[in-house]
MMTF fields as JSON, N, C-alpha, C and O atoms, coordinates in Angstrom:
{
  "mmtfVersion": "1.0.0",
  "mmtfProducer": "UNKNOWN",
  "numBonds": 575,
  "numAtoms": 576,
  "numGroups": 144,
  "numChains": 1,
  "numModels": 1,
  "chainsPerModel": [1],
  "groupsPerChain": [144],
  "chainIdList": ["A"],
  "bondAtomList": [4, 2, 8, 6, 12, 10, 16, 14, 20, 18, 24, 22, 28, 26, 32, 30, 36, 34, 40, 38, 44, 42, 48, 46, 52, 50, 56, 54, 60, 58, 64, 62, 68, 66, 72, 70, 76, 74, 80, 78, 84, 82, 88, 86, 92, 90, 96, 94, 100, 98, 104, 102, 108, 106, 112, 110, 116, 114, 120, 118, 124, 122, 128, 126, 132, 130, 136, 134, 140, 138, 144, 142, 148, 146, 152, 150, 156, 154, 160, 158, 164, 162, 168, 166, 172, 170, 176, 174, 180, 178, 184, 182, 188, 186, 192, 190, 196, 194, 200, 198, 204, 202, 208, 206, 212, 210, 216, 214, 220, 218, 224, 222, 228, 226, 232, 230, 236, 234, 240, 238, 244, 242, 248, 246, 252, 250, 256, 254, 260, 258, 264, 262, 268, 266, 272, 270, 276, 274, 280, 278, 284, 282, 288, 286, 292, 290, 296, 294, 300, 298, 304, 302, 308, 306, 312, 310, 316, 314, 320, 318, 324, 322, 328, 326, 332, 330, 336, 334, 340, 338, 344, 342, 348, 346, 352, 350, 356, 354, 360, 358, 364, 362, 368, 366, 372, 370, 376, 374, 380, 378, 384, 382, 388, 386, 392, 390, 396, 394, 400, 398, 404, 402, 408, 406, 412, 410, 416, 414, 420, 418, 424, 422, 428, 426, 432, 430, 436, 434, 440, 438, 444, 442, 448, 446, 452, 450, 456, 454, 460, 458, 464, 462, 468, 466, 472, 470, 476, 474, 480, 478, 484, 482, 488, 486, 492, 490, 496, 494, 500, 498, 504, 502, 508, 506, 512, 510, 516, 514, 520, 518, 524, 522, 528, 526, 532, 530, 536, 534, 540, 538, 544, 542, 548, 546, 552, 550, 556, 554, 560, 558, 564, 562, 568, 566, 572, 570],
  "bondOrderList": [1, 1, 1, 1, 1, 1, 1, 1, 1, 1, 1, 1, 1, 1, 1, 1, 1, 1, 1, 1, 1, 1, 1, 1, 1, 1, 1, 1, 1, 1, 1, 1, 1, 1, 1, 1, 1, 1, 1, 1, 1, 1, 1, 1, 1, 1, 1, 1, 1, 1, 1, 1, 1, 1, 1, 1, 1, 1, 1, 1, 1, 1, 1, 1, 1, 1, 1, 1, 1, 1, 1, 1, 1, 1, 1, 1, 1, 1, 1, 1, 1, 1, 1, 1, 1, 1, 1, 1, 1, 1, 1, 1, 1, 1, 1, 1, 1, 1, 1, 1, 1, 1, 1, 1, 1, 1, 1, 1, 1, 1, 1, 1, 1, 1, 1, 1, 1, 1, 1, 1, 1, 1, 1, 1, 1, 1, 1, 1, 1, 1, 1, 1, 1, 1, 1, 1, 1, 1, 1, 1, 1, 1, 1],
  "groupList": [{"groupName": "UNK", "atomNameList": ["N", "CA", "C", "O"], "elementList": ["N", "C", "C", "O"], "formalChargeList": [0, 0, 0, 0], "bondAtomList": [1, 0, 2, 1, 3, 2], "bondOrderList": [1, 1, 2], "singleLetterCode": "X", "chemCompType": "L-PEPTIDE LINKING"}],
  "groupTypeList": [0, 0, 0, 0, 0, 0, 0, 0, 0, 0, 0, 0, 0, 0, 0, 0, 0, 0, 0, 0, 0, 0, 0, 0, 0, 0, 0, 0, 0, 0, 0, 0, 0, 0, 0, 0, 0, 0, 0, 0, 0, 0, 0, 0, 0, 0, 0, 0, 0, 0, 0, 0, 0, 0, 0, 0, 0, 0, 0, 0, 0, 0, 0, 0, 0, 0, 0, 0, 0, 0, 0, 0, 0, 0, 0, 0, 0, 0, 0, 0, 0, 0, 0, 0, 0, 0, 0, 0, 0, 0, 0, 0, 0, 0, 0, 0, 0, 0, 0, 0, 0, 0, 0, 0, 0, 0, 0, 0, 0, 0, 0, 0, 0, 0, 0, 0, 0, 0, 0, 0, 0, 0, 0, 0, 0, 0, 0, 0, 0, 0, 0, 0, 0, 0, 0, 0, 0, 0, 0, 0, 0, 0, 0, 0],
  "groupIdList": [1, 2, 3, 4, 5, 6, 7, 8, 9, 10, 11, 12, 13, 14, 15, 16, 17, 18, 19, 20, 21, 22, 23, 24, 25, 26, 27, 28, 29, 30, 31, 32, 33, 34, 35, 36, 37, 38, 39, 40, 41, 42, 43, 44, 45, 46, 47, 48, 49, 50, 51, 52, 53, 54, 55, 56, 57, 58, 59, 60, 61, 62, 63, 64, 65, 66, 67, 68, 69, 70, 71, 72, 73, 74, 75, 76, 77, 78, 79, 80, 81, 82, 83, 84, 85, 86, 87, 88, 89, 90, 91, 92, 93, 94, 95, 96, 97, 98, 99, 100, 101, 102, 103, 104, 105, 106, 107, 108, 109, 110, 111, 112, 113, 114, 115, 116, 117, 118, 119, 120, 121, 122, 123, 124, 125, 126, 127, 128, 129, 130, 131, 132, 133, 134, 135, 136, 137, 138, 139, 140, 141, 142, 143, 144],
  "secStructList": [7, 5, 1, 6, 6, 1, 1, 2, 2, 2, 2, 2, 2, 2, 2, 2, 2, 2, 2, 2, 2, 6, 6, 7, 7, 3, 3, 3, 3, 3, 2, 2, 2, 2, 2, 2, 2, 2, 2, 2, 2, 2, 2, 6, 6, 7, 2, 2, 2, 2, 2, 2, 2, 2, 2, 6, 7, 1, 3, 3, 3, 3, 3, 3, 3, 6, 1, 1, 7, 7, 7, 2, 2, 2, 2, 2, 2, 2, 2, 2, 2, 2, 2, 2, 2, 6, 6, 6, 1, 3, 3, 3, 3, 3, 3, 1, 1, 7, 4, 4, 4, 2, 2, 2, 2, 2, 6, 7, 2, 2, 2, 2, 2, 2, 2, 2, 2, 2, 2, 2, 2, 6, 7, 7, 7, 7, 7, 5, 7, 1, 7, 7, 2, 2, 2, 2, 2, 2, 2, 2, 2, 2, 2, 7],
  "xCoordList": [7.53, 6.777, 7.585, 8.763, 6.969, 7.666, 6.899, 5.95, 7.321, 6.628, 6.811, 7.643, 6.039, 6.091, 7.482, 8.101, 7.958, 9.195, 10.49, 11.562, 10.426, 11.669, 12.215, 13.268, 11.518, 12.053, 11.364, 11.911, 10.185, 9.474, 9.162, 9.44, 8.593, 8.237, 9.491, 9.514, 10.522, 11.787, 12.364, 12.805, 12.361, 12.876, 12.019, 12.552, 10.702, 9.805, 9.967, 9.989, 10.079, 10.266, 11.588, 11.649, 12.632, 13.942, 13.898, 14.469, 13.225, 13.068, 12.266, 12.592, 11.217, 10.401, 11.196, 11.032, 12.044, 12.882, 13.846, 14.036, 14.451, 15.367, 14.627, 15.153, 13.416, 12.616, 12.299, 12.414, 11.903, 11.565, 12.792, 12.688, 13.942, 15.176, 15.52, 16.181, 15.07, 15.272, 14.099, 13.9, 13.334, 12.226, 11.082, 10.403, 10.88, 9.727, 8.645, 8.902, 7.443, 6.36, 6.095, 5.923, 6.066, 5.996, 4.975, 4.88, 4.214, 3.208, 3.233, 3.244, 3.241, 3.243, 1.944, 1.545, 1.279, 0.046, -0.132, 0.207, -0.66, -1.015, -2.258, -3.131, -2.345, -3.455, -4.805, -5.742, -4.903, -6.168, -6.594, -7.77, -5.638, -5.932, -6.371, -7.304, -5.708, -6.072, -7.519, -8.3, -7.861, -9.223, -10.233, -11.292, -9.907, -10.817, -11.021, -12.14, -9.947, -10.06, -10.941, -11.775, -10.753, -11.554, -13.027, -13.912, -13.291, -14.675, -15.364, -16.516, -14.646, -15.206, -15.493, -16.545, -14.562, -14.75, -15.957, -16.728, -16.121, -17.28, -18.578, -19.541, -18.593, -19.796, -20.128, -21.294, -19.099, -19.289, -19.374, -19.356, -19.466, -19.559, -18.342, -18.465, -17.16, -15.907, -14.874, -13.676, -15.327, -14.405, -13.458, -12.255, -13.985, -13.149, -12.022, -10.885, -12.343, -11.33, -10.273, -9.087, -10.701, -9.747, -8.852, -7.651, -9.419, -8.606, -7.591, -6.44, -8.006, -7.086, -5.965, -4.821, -6.295, -5.282, -4.177, -2.992, -4.56, -3.566, -2.907, -1.78, -3.586, -3.033, -1.903, -1.004, -1.943, -1.002, 0.445, 1.37, 0.652, 2.011, 2.803, 2.301, 4.045, 4.906, 5.18, 5.282, 5.3, 5.491, 4.483, 4.439, 3.684, 2.738, 3.175, 3.346, 3.354, 3.738, 2.527, 2.044, 2.041, 0.898, 1.426, 1.849, 1.395, 2.018, 0.994, -0.147, 1.416, 0.664, -0.62, -1.665, -0.552, -1.698, -1.871, -0.923, -3.075, -3.363, -3.28, -3.634, -2.826, -2.776, -4.179, -4.468, -5.049, -6.441, -7.333, -6.972, -8.489, -9.36, -9.877, -10.081, -10.081, -10.609, -11.852, -11.751, -13.021, -14.226, -14.336, -13.562, -15.295, -15.399, -15.613, -15.03, -16.428, -16.664, -15.395, -15.087, -14.666, -13.403, -12.362, -11.555, -12.387, -11.466, -11.707, -10.769, -12.956, -13.278, -12.671, -12.192, -12.691, -12.067, -10.562, -9.969, -9.957, -8.511, -8.162, -7.182, -8.963, -8.728, -8.772, -7.93, -9.742, -9.851, -8.571, -8.114, -7.995, -6.754, -5.605, -4.86, -5.465, -4.388, -4.536, -3.554, -5.757, -6.005, -5.678, -5.142, -5.999, -5.691, -4.19, -3.745, -3.423, -1.978, -1.219, -0.057, -1.861, -1.221, -0.559, -1.193, 0.704, 1.553, 1.715, 2.194, 1.316, 1.461, 2.379, 3.192, 2.25, 3.008, 3.537, 3.059, 4.519, 5.119, 4.388, 3.995, 4.221, 3.566, 4.376, 4.74, 4.652, 5.305, 4.255, 3.563, 4.139, 3.219, 4.033, 4.984, 3.665, 4.271, 3.16, 2.029, 3.503, 2.507, 3.19, 4.345, 2.463, 2.936, 2.176, 2.299, 1.396, 0.556, 1.06, 1.209, 1.319, 1.738, 0.685, -0.512, 1.142, 0.216, -0.866, -1.978, -0.571, -1.562, -2.726, -3.787, -2.524, -3.561, -4.283, -5.083, -4.008, -4.65, -6.149, -6.877, -6.629, -8.077, -8.746, -9.904, -8.02, -8.545, -8.504, -9.426, -7.449, -7.313, -8.443, -9.072, -8.696, -9.694, -11.067, -12.015, -11.183, -12.441, -13.155, -14.381, -12.368, -12.927, -11.78, -10.887, -11.792, -10.65, -10.495, -9.369, -11.599, -11.491, -10.874, -10.026, -11.303, -10.775, -9.311, -8.485, -8.997, -7.605, -6.71, -5.608, -7.172, -6.38, -6.209, -5.134, -7.237, -7.142, -6.145, -5.379, -6.159, -5.205, -3.79, -2.886, -3.609, -2.276, -1.77, -0.58, -2.667, -2.292, -1.634, -0.616, -2.216, -1.676, -0.438, 0.535, -0.481, 0.633, 1.897, 2.991, 1.75, 2.923, 3.442, 4.538, 2.675, 3.056, 4.464, 5.247, 4.804, 6.124, 6.888, 7.802, 6.524, 7.04, 8.394, 8.781, 9.077, 10.214, 9.752, 9.446, 9.704, 9.251, 10.474, 11.378, 10.487, 11.55, 10.951, 10.124, 11.38, 10.88, 11.88, 13.006, 11.464, 12.346, 12.013, 10.873, 13.027, 12.855, 13.661, 14.803, 13.074, 13.82, 12.899, 11.675, 13.534, 12.8, 12.621, 13.381, 11.63, 11.325, 12.492, 13.021, 12.886, 13.915, 13.426, 14.228, 12.138, 11.591, 11.624, 11.75, 11.513, 11.492, 12.745, 12.88, 13.671, 14.848, 15.703, 16.255, 15.82, 16.612, 15.993, 16.713, 14.672, 13.995, 14.2, 14.396, 14.154, 14.367, 15.807, 16.064, 16.746, 18.158, 18.391, 19.173, 17.722, 17.862, 17.305, 17.847, 16.214, 15.619, 16.56, 16.553, 17.371, 18.28, 19.571, 20.345, 19.83, 21.073, 21.01, 21.968],
  "yCoordList": [4.002, 4.386, 3.979, 4.321, 3.25, 2.866, 1.798, 1.212, 1.551, 0.558, -0.86, -1.102, -1.767, -3.159, -3.744, -3.522, -4.495, -5.254, -4.534, -5.052, -3.34, -2.591, -2.767, -2.217, -3.521, -3.82, -3.134, -3.102, -2.59, -1.896, -2.847, -2.537, -3.985, -4.961, -5.5, -5.679, -5.756, -6.251, -5.259, -5.65, -3.988, -2.947, -2.837, -2.784, -2.803, -2.698, -3.9, -3.745, -5.09, -6.308, -6.263, -6.647, -5.802, -5.704, -4.747, -5.032, -3.625, -2.683, -3.335, -3.182, -4.064, -4.763, -5.807, -5.932, -6.547, -7.551, -6.869, -7.33, -5.772, -5.027, -4.504, -4.557, -4.003, -3.502, -4.638, -4.473, -5.789, -6.931, -7.425, -7.794, -7.433, -7.847, -6.915, -7.317, -5.665, -4.695, -4.688, -3.726, -5.772, -5.988, -4.985, -4.653, -4.511, -3.663, -4.556, -5.293, -4.488, -5.301, -4.848, -3.66, -5.824, -5.527, -6.459, -7.638, -5.9, -6.694, -6.297, -5.11, -7.291, -7.08, -7.639, -8.755, -6.854, -7.326, -6.642, -5.47, -7.374, -6.802, -5.936, -6.274, -4.84, -3.905, -4.595, -4.391, -5.392, -6.057, -6.975, -7.019, -7.7, -8.589, -7.771, -8.158, -6.661, -5.772, -5.3, -5.358, -4.839, -4.361, -5.488, -5.27, -6.685, -7.821, -8.128, -8.422, -8.062, -8.304, -7.241, -7.556, -5.983, -4.907, -5.03, -4.804, -5.387, -5.56, -6.696, -6.573, -7.793, -8.938, -8.549, -8.889, -7.842, -7.411, -6.479, -6.581, -5.573, -4.666, -5.469, -5.207, -6.446, -7.271, -8.075, -8.361, -8.438, -9.229, -8.353, -8.855, -7.03, -6.061, -6.124, -5.969, -6.357, -6.416, -5.43, -5.605, -4.401, -3.485, -2.807, -2.724, -2.33, -1.622, -2.522, -2.077, -3.767, -4.717, -4.975, -5.088, -5.069, -5.334, -4.126, -4.278, -2.935, -1.716, -1.634, -1.261, -1.978, -1.981, -2.99, -2.743, -4.129, -5.147, -4.539, -4.705, -3.846, -3.255, -2.018, -1.677, -1.36, -0.165, -0.509, 0.304, -1.687, -2.016, -2.189, -2.045, -2.49, -2.747, -1.452, -0.44, -1.503, -0.328, -0.006, 1.163, -1.043, -0.857, -1.719, -2.936, -1.085, -1.778, -1.531, -0.386, -2.606, -2.501, -2.907, -4.035, -1.978, -2.231, -2.216, -1.179, -3.367, -3.58, -3.511, -3.95, -2.96, -2.979, -2.147, -2.619, -0.937, -0.034, 0.382, 0.833, 0.228, 0.653, -0.435, -0.201, -1.613, -2.704, -3.215, -3.623, -3.19, -3.594, -2.426, -1.676, -2.26, -1.125, -1.172, -2.243, 0.014, 0.16, 1.039, 2.21, 0.479, 1.288, 2.278, 2.211, 3.19, 4.267, 3.761, 4.303, 2.745, 2.2, 1.574, 1.733, 0.867, 0.265, 1.344, 1.2, 2.414, 3.531, 4.167, 4.622, 4.197, 4.737, 3.869, 4.385, 2.568, 1.659, 1.896, 1.959, 2.025, 2.27, 3.59, 3.669, 4.617, 5.917, 5.79, 6.357, 5.055, 4.904, 4.333, 4.775, 3.341, 2.739, 3.737, 3.884, 4.419, 5.404, 6.51, 6.942, 6.963, 8.029, 7.579, 8.357, 6.333, 5.792, 5.744, 5.979, 5.441, 5.278, 6.596, 6.696, 7.585, 8.87, 9.478, 9.652, 9.792, 10.404, 9.553, 10.041, 8.274, 7.382, 6.206, 5.811, 5.653, 4.461, 4.655, 5.515, 3.852, 3.934, 3.016, 1.901, 3.513, 2.746, 2.888, 3.994, 1.765, 1.763, 1.351, 0.349, 2.124, 1.811, 1.607, 2.345, 0.606, 0.469, 0.655, 0.209, 1.32, 1.581, 1.773, 2.191, 1.464, 1.735, 2.914, 3.196, 3.593, 4.691, 6.012, 6.154, 6.974, 8.309, 8.905, 8.688, 9.651, 10.205, 11.081, 11.151, 11.735, 12.58, 11.758, 12.303, 10.451, 9.573, 8.761, 7.88, 9.051, 8.282, 8.531, 7.696, 9.65, 9.854, 8.812, 8.459, 8.316, 7.244, 5.908, 5.101, 5.681, 4.436, 4.325, 3.274, 5.417, 5.396, 5.864, 5.868, 6.256, 6.647, 7.771, 7.874, 8.615, 9.743, 10.7, 10.386, 11.855, 12.774, 13.329, 13.501, 13.613, 14.148, 13.124, 13.458, 11.891, 10.829, 10.543, 10.364, 10.501, 10.283, 11.391, 11.12, 12.625, 13.75, 13.644, 13.945, 13.227, 13.076, 11.974, 12.115, 10.893, 9.802, 10.302, 10.12, 10.931, 11.435, 12.486, 12.525, 13.336, 14.366, 13.744, 14.238, 12.666, 11.997, 11.174, 11.171, 10.481, 9.609, 10.414, 10.03, 11.51, 12.258, 13.284, 13.816, 13.568, 14.61, 14.419, 15.369, 13.243, 12.977, 11.953, 11.298, 11.817, 10.715, 11.003, 12.145, 9.913, 9.899, 9.056, 7.873, 9.661, 8.944, 8.433, 9.197, 7.139, 6.526, 6.231, 5.331, 7.0, 6.838, 5.978, 6.403, 4.775, 3.841, 3.876, 3.652, 4.16, 4.247, 3.126, 2.875, 2.464, 1.418, 0.392, 0.526, -0.642, -1.736, -2.873, -2.995, -3.682, -4.806, -5.782, -6.202, -6.138, -7.155, -8.517, -9.348, -8.753, -10.05, -10.314, -11.462, -9.259, -9.501, -9.025, -9.243, -8.375, -7.831, -8.919, -8.71, -10.084, -11.167, -11.646, -11.969, -11.692, -12.109, -11.067, -11.411, -9.815, -8.748, -8.765, -8.55, -9.021, -9.101, -10.257, -10.117, -11.393, -12.542, -12.239, -12.695, -11.463, -11.094, -10.202, -10.235, -9.405, -8.48, -9.152, -8.561, -10.386, -11.09, -11.621, -12.233],
  "zCoordList": [-5.682, -6.869, -8.083, -8.186, -9.005, -10.221, -10.978, -10.457, -12.215, -13.027, -12.485, -11.611, -13.004, -12.59, -12.824, -13.865, -11.834, -12.005, -11.706, -12.019, -11.103, -10.859, -9.44, -9.115, -8.597, -7.275, -6.107, -5.004, -6.325, -5.238, -4.082, -2.923, -4.398, -3.371, -2.691, -1.473, -3.471, -2.919, -1.916, -0.836, -2.267, -1.38, -0.118, 0.99, -0.28, 0.868, 1.802, 3.023, 1.225, 2.021, 2.781, 3.949, 2.128, 2.781, 3.974, 5.026, 3.805, 4.926, 6.038, 7.215, 5.669, 6.65, 7.431, 8.645, 6.75, 7.419, 8.384, 9.51, 7.94, 8.819, 10.046, 11.157, 9.85, 10.978, 11.951, 13.165, 11.411, 12.26, 13.023, 14.193, 12.375, 13.057, 14.205, 15.163, 14.111, 15.19, 16.174, 16.915, 16.166, 17.095, 16.947, 17.919, 15.724, 15.424, 14.819, 13.867, 15.371, 14.817, 13.385, 13.111, 12.479, 11.045, 10.39, 10.728, 9.445, 8.738, 7.271, 6.945, 6.383, 4.936, 4.372, 4.706, 3.51, 2.873, 1.523, 1.358, 0.575, -0.724, -0.537, 0.263, -1.257, -1.111, -1.339, -0.568, -2.37, -2.676, -1.523, -1.162, -0.955, 0.171, 1.392, 2.095, 1.64, 2.744, 2.599, 3.549, 1.415, 1.156, 1.374, 1.962, 0.902, 1.084, 2.567, 2.988, 3.363, 4.804, 5.461, 6.31, 5.066, 5.653, 5.255, 6.08, 3.999, 3.545, 4.298, 4.716, 4.46, 5.18, 6.628, 7.17, 7.248, 8.638, 8.76, 9.714, 7.797, 7.831, 7.722, 8.442, 6.815, 6.62, 7.873, 8.144, 8.632, 9.845, 11.093, 12.217, 10.885, 11.981, 12.913, 14.128, 12.315, 13.066, 12.521, 12.742, 11.816, 11.155, 12.144, 11.894, 13.249, 14.222, 14.74, 14.893, 15.001, 15.484, 14.417, 14.728, 13.163, 12.076, 11.851, 11.625, 11.911, 11.779, 12.915, 12.69, 14.127, 15.267, 15.054, 15.435, 14.446, 14.14, 13.267, 13.558, 12.216, 11.315, 11.925, 11.565, 12.826, 13.462, 14.436, 14.65, 15.016, 16.089, 15.614, 16.413, 14.351, 13.87, 13.756, 13.267, 14.214, 14.112, 12.644, 12.272, 11.808, 10.368, 9.622, 9.8, 8.795, 7.924, 6.49, 6.072, 5.742, 4.335, 3.501, 3.599, 2.679, 1.799, 0.371, -0.139, -0.258, -1.558, -2.694, -2.548, -3.807, -5.067, -5.056, -5.504, -4.558, -4.645, -6.102, -6.745, -6.609, -7.97, -9.015, -10.171, -8.645, -9.617, -9.924, -11.049, -8.915, -9.09, -8.669, -7.762, -9.309, -8.995, -7.559, -6.988, -6.995, -5.647, -5.762, -6.125, -5.454, -5.593, -4.427, -3.472, -4.514, -3.53, -2.111, -1.172, -1.939, -0.596, -0.031, 1.15, -0.878, -0.438, -0.138, 0.781, -0.913, -0.687, 0.68, 1.335, 1.102, 2.432, 3.531, 4.541, 3.338, 4.296, 4.356, 5.433, 3.176, 3.098, 3.788, 4.529, 3.544, 4.182, 5.704, 6.401, 6.213, 7.669, 8.265, 9.319, 7.579, 8.06, 8.007, 8.975, 6.879, 6.734, 7.769, 8.372, 7.97, 8.941, 10.373, 11.162, 10.698, 12.031, 12.298, 13.421, 11.269, 11.421, 11.264, 11.657, 10.703, 10.398, 11.632, 12.672, 11.498, 12.526, 13.782, 14.806, 13.708, 14.863, 14.553, 15.389, 13.361, 12.976, 11.555, 10.815, 11.19, 9.857, 8.888, 9.23, 7.68, 6.627, 5.349, 4.95, 4.716, 3.402, 2.388, 2.57, 1.324, 0.239, -1.026, -1.281, -1.822, -3.145, -4.169, -3.972, -5.261, -6.304, -7.646, -7.721, -8.691, -10.042, -10.651, -11.843, -9.82, -10.293, -9.72, -8.507, -10.598, -10.176, -9.25, -9.433, -8.264, -7.267, -7.9, -7.375, -8.993, -9.666, -10.216, -10.521, -10.339, -10.894, -9.806, -10.122, -8.544, -7.485, -7.409, -6.872, -7.93, -7.951, -8.842, -8.621, -9.851, -10.697, -9.951, -10.069, -9.194, -8.429, -7.408, -7.281, -6.678, -5.611, -6.072, -5.287, -7.333, -7.964, -7.218, -7.255, -6.537, -5.795, -5.519, -4.732, -6.153, -6.036, -4.625, -4.157, -3.934, -2.568, -1.622, -0.794, -1.755, -0.909, -1.248, -0.353, -2.525, -2.945, -2.403, -1.926, -2.472, -1.953, -0.436, 0.083, 0.268, 1.721, 2.088, 3.041, 1.338, 1.568, 1.287, 2.102, 0.131, -0.237, 0.737, 1.048, 1.219, 2.175, 3.401, 3.886, 3.895, 5.078, 4.745, 5.498, 3.618, 3.232, 2.932, 3.344, 2.226, 1.776, 2.785, 2.609, 3.834, 4.785, 5.347, 5.348, 5.816, 6.382, 5.541, 6.041, 4.293, 3.472, 2.839, 2.591, 2.598, 1.69, 0.507, 0.661, -0.657, -1.849, -2.597, -2.935, -2.848, -3.638, -5.004, -5.152, -6.005, -7.366, -8.131, -8.388, -8.49, -9.182, -10.664, -11.07, -11.455, -12.905, -13.545, -13.158, -14.509, -15.198, -15.811, -15.806, -16.342, -16.967, -15.963, -15.002, -16.197, -15.329, -15.264, -16.293, -14.042, -13.855, -14.323, -14.751, -14.248, -14.611, -16.11, -16.534, -16.918, -18.37, -19.089, -20.293, -18.37, -19.053, -19.697, -20.778, -19.042, -19.627, -20.937, -21.882, -20.996, -22.223, -23.322, -24.488, -22.945, -23.933, -24.427, -25.612, -23.523, -23.921, -24.904, -25.844, -24.696, -25.587, -26.959, -27.966, -27.01, -28.298, -29.097, -30.328, -28.401, -29.082, -29.508, -30.26, -29.046, -29.428, -30.846, -31.319]
}
C-alpha cells in the first residue's frame, strides 16, 4: 500500500522471484489485465476454467488495484477469484488506494468489504510512505 512510484511493484516482484526460485508456482498480473481476462472468459462461457487457472498458483501477485476503475460486474469477478483463493493460496496485492476507499474502487461497499474481509484476514500489510523514485531525481534537479 502506498503512493505511485514508491516500490510496491518492485517489492511484490522480488517476493515473487524468491517464491519461484523456491519452486513455488507464481504468477504476476496487473489488475486491469486480470479483469479483462475474466470478462473475456465470462463472455466466452469459460469463466470457471479461467478462475481455476488463477487459483492453481501458489502465489498470485495482482498489481495496481485502484489505478483504473472497476465497475460492479467486474468487481464480482474479482471477488470470485479472491474468494476461491482465500485461506488456500497466497496472494499479494499492490494498491495506491487506502483500504477505507476500496468501496470507491469497486463501486460497491458490500462487495469491497467482502473482498477486504478475505484479503486482510491473514494479511501482512506493508505501508510504504515516501516520494516517487521515478520523479525524485527530477525534483532534486529543480531544487539545485
